[in-house]
Tab-separated table of C-alpha atoms in Angstrom:
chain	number	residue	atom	x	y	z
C	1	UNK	CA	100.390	-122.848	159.833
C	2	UNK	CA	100.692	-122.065	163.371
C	3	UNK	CA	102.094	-125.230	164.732
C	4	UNK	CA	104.679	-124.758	162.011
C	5	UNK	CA	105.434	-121.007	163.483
C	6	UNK	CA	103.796	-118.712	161.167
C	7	UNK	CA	103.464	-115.649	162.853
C	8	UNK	CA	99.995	-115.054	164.213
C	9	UNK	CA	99.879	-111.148	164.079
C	10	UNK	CA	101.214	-110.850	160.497
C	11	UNK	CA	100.199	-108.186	158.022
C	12	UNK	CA	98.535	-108.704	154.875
C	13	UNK	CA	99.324	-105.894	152.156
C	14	UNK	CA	96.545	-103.278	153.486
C	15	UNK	CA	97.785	-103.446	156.982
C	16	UNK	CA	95.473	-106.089	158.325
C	17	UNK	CA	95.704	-109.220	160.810
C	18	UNK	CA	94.754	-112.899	160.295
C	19	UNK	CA	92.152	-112.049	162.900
C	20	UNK	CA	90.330	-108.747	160.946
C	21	UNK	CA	90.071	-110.609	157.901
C	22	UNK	CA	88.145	-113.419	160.122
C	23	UNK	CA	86.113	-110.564	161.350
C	24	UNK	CA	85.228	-109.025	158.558
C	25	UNK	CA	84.274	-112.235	156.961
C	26	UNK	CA	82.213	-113.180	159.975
C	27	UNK	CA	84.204	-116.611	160.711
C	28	UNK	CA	83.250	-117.464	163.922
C	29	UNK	CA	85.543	-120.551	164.639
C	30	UNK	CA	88.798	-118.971	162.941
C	31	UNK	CA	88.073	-115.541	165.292
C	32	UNK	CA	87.664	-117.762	168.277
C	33	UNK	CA	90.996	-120.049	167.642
C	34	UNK	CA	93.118	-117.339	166.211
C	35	UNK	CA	92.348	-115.129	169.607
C	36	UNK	CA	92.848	-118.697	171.748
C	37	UNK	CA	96.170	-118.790	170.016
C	38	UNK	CA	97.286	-115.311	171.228
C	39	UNK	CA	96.069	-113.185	168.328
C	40	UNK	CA	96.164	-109.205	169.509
C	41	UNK	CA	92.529	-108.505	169.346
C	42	UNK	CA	93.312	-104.505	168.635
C	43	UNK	CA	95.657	-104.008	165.946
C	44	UNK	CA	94.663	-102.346	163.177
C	45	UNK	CA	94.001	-102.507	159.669
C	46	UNK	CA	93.154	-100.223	157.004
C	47	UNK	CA	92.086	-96.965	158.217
C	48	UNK	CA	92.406	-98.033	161.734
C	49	UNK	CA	89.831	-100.614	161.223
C	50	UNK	CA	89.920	-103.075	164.493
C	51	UNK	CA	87.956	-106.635	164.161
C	52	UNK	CA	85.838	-105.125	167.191
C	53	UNK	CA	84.718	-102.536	164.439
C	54	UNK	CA	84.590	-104.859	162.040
C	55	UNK	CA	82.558	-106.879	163.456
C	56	UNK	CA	79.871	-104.564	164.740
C	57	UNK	CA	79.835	-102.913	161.750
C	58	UNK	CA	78.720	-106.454	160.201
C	59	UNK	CA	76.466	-106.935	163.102
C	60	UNK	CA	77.836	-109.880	164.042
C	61	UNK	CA	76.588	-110.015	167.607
C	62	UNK	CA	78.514	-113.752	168.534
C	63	UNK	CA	81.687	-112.338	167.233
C	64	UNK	CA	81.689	-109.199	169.183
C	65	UNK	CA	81.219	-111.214	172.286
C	66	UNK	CA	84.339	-113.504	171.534
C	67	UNK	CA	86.483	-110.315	170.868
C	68	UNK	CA	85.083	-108.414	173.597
C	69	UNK	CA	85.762	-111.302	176.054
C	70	UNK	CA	89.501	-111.684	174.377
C	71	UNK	CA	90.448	-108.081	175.618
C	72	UNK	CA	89.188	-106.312	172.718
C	73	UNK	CA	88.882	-102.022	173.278
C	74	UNK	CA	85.315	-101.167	172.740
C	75	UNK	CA	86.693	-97.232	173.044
C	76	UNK	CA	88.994	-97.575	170.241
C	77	UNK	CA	88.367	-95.045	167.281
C	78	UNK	CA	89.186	-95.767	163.356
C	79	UNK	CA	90.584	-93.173	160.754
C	80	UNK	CA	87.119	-91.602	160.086
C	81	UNK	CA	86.621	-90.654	164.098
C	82	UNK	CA	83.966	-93.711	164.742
C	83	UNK	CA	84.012	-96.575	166.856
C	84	UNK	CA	82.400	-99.879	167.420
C	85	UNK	CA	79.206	-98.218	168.984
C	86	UNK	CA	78.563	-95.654	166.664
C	87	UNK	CA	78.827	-98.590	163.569
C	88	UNK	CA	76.084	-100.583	165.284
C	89	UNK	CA	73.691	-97.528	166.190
C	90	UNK	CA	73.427	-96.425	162.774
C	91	UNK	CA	73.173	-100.142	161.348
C	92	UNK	CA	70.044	-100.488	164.263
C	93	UNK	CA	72.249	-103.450	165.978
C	94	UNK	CA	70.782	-102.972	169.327
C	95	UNK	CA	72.023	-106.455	170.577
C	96	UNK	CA	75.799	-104.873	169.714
C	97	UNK	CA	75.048	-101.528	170.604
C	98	UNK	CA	73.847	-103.202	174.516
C	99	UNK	CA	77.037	-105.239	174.972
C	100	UNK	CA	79.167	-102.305	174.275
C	101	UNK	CA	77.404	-99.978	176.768
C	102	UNK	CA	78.006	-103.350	178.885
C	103	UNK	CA	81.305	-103.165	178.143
C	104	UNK	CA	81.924	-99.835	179.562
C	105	UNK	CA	80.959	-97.228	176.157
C	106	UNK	CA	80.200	-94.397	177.653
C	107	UNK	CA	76.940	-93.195	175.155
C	108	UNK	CA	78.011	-89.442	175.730
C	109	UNK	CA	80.972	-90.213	173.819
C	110	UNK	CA	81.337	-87.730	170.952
C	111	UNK	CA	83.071	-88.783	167.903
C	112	UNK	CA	84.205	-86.949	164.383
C	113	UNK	CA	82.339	-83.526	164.057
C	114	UNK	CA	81.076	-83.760	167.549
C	115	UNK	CA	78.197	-86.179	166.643
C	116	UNK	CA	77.320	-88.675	169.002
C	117	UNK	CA	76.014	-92.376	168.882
C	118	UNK	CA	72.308	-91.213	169.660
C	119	UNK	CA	72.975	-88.576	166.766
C	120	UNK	CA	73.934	-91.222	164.538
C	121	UNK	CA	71.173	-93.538	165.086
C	122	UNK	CA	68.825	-90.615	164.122
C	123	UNK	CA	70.786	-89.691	160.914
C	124	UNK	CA	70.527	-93.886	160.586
C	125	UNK	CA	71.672	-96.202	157.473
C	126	UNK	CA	69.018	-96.315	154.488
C	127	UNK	CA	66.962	-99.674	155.544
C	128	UNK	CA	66.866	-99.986	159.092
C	129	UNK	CA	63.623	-100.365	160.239
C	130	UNK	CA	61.976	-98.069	162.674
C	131	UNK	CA	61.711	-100.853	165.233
C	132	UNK	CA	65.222	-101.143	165.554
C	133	UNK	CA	66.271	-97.327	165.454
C	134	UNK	CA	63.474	-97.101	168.548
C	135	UNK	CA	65.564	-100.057	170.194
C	136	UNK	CA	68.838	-98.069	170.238
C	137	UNK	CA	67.929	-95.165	171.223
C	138	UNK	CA	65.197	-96.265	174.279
C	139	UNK	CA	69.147	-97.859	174.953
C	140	UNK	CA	70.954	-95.220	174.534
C	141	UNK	CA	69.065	-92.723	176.594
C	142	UNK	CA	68.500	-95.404	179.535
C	143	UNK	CA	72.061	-95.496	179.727
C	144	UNK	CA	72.823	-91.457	179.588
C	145	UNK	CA	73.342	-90.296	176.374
C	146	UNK	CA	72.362	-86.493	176.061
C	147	UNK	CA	69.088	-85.904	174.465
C	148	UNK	CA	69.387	-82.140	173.323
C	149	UNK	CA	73.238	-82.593	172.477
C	150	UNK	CA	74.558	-80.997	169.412
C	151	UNK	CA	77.341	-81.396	167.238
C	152	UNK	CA	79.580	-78.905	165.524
C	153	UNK	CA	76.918	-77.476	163.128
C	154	UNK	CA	74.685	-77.002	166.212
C	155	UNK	CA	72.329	-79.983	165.672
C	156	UNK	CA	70.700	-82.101	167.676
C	157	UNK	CA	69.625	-85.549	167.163
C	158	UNK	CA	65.990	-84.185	166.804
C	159	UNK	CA	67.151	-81.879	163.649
C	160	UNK	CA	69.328	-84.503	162.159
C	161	UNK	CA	66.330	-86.799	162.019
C	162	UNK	CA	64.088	-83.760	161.015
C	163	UNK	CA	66.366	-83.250	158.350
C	164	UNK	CA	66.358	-86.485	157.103
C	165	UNK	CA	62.879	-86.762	156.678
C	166	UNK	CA	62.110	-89.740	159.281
C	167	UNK	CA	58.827	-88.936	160.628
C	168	UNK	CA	58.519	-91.894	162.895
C	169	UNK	CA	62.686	-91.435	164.344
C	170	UNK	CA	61.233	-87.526	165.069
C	171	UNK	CA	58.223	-88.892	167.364
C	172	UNK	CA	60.522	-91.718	169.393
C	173	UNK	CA	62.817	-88.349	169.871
C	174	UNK	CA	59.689	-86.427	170.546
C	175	UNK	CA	58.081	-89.158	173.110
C	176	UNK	CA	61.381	-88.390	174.847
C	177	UNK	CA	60.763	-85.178	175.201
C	178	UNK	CA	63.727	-83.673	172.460
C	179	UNK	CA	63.652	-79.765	172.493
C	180	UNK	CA	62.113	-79.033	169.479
C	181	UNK	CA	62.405	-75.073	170.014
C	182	UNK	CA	66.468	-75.429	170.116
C	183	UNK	CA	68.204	-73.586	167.525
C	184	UNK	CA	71.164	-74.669	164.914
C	185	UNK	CA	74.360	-72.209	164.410
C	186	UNK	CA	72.199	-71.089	161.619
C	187	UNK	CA	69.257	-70.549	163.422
C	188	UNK	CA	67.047	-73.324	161.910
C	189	UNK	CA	64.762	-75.175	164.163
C	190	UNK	CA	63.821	-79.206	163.505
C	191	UNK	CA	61.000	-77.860	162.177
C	192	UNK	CA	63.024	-75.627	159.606
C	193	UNK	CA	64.907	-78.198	158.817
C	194	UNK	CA	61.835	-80.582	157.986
C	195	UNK	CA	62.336	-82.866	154.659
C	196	UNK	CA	58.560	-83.061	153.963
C	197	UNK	CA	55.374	-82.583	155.501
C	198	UNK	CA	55.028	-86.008	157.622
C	199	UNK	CA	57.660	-84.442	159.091
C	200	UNK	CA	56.225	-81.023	159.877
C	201	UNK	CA	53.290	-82.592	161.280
C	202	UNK	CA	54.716	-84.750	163.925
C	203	UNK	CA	56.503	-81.230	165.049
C	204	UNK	CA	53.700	-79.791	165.044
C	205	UNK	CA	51.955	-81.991	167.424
């Protein structure tokens, strides 16, 4: 199609390139020749979905290189006020969440509602393992990102998790040293916040 001049950068009916639909369907080789071919690596698609997104989103480390290395904006934002970094920190990609830092995320950042990447890791995806939640956040905090930080409701990473009920997210906060004493704009503490009594007790320690 392209030696016979279709046009690389074309939209499909939802807004979309060529190259996001590669992305989102983790195809490797078409990413890497439609991007060798010229292919914008930062137009957007549906809700201002990029194939950098896209891709981290899918964790699809090898991808996010190639687009990263093709002038792809790890910065860039989508419709819902996220970007590539905070996709992969609650999805416990630490591989993606590393080569965005690498490529220049700054992990104070804050995104829709003032919530951060570090705050989004704690509030993480159903399924991901504590291993890999403990991964990107030992990341995120040896790069910068603000411990204690709150977003608009006042909460910090430490309530979010508290709230959540994810005893073992609360200790890697804790073993940071999070505030635990801090205060929400409704004046609940982690420990108020507390989903159950595992919880409670690694608060309490």
């Amino acid at each position: 199609f392209l030696a016979k001049g279709a046009p690389i950068d074309a939209l499909n009916v939802d807004g979309g390139t060529a190259l996001l639909a590669a992305a989102e369907a983790e195809k490797h080789s078409t990413v890497a020749l439609l991007l060798a071919n010229g292919a914008h690596p930062n137009l957007t698609g549906r809700s201002g979905l990029t194939p950098l997104i896209a891709a981290a989103f899918k964790g699809n480390d090898r991808i996010v290189e190639t687009l990263l290395a093709h002038g792809a904006d790890a910065k860039m934002i989508d419709a819902t006020g996220k970007s590539a970094v905070v996709y992969a920190a609650s999805r416990g990609f630490d591989d993606i969440v590393q080569r965005l830092l690498d490529a220049g995320v700054d992990p104070r950042n804050r995104y829709a509602n003032d919530l951060t990447a570090l705050m989004w890791v704690a509030g993480h995806d159903e399924g991901v393992g504590a291993s890999a939640v403990e991964r990107v956040v030992d990341l995120l905090l040896a790069h910068g990102a603000a411990l204690d930080a709150a977003d608009n409701r006042g909460r910090t990473a430490l309530m979010i998790a508290s709230a959540l009920g994810d005893a073992s997210t609360v200790a890697i906060l804790m073993r940071h040293g999070a505030n635990r004493a801090l205060k929400d704009k409704d004046g609940k503490t982690a420990l108020d916040l507390a989903a159950n009594a595992d919880v409670r007790a690694k608060l309490a320690k």
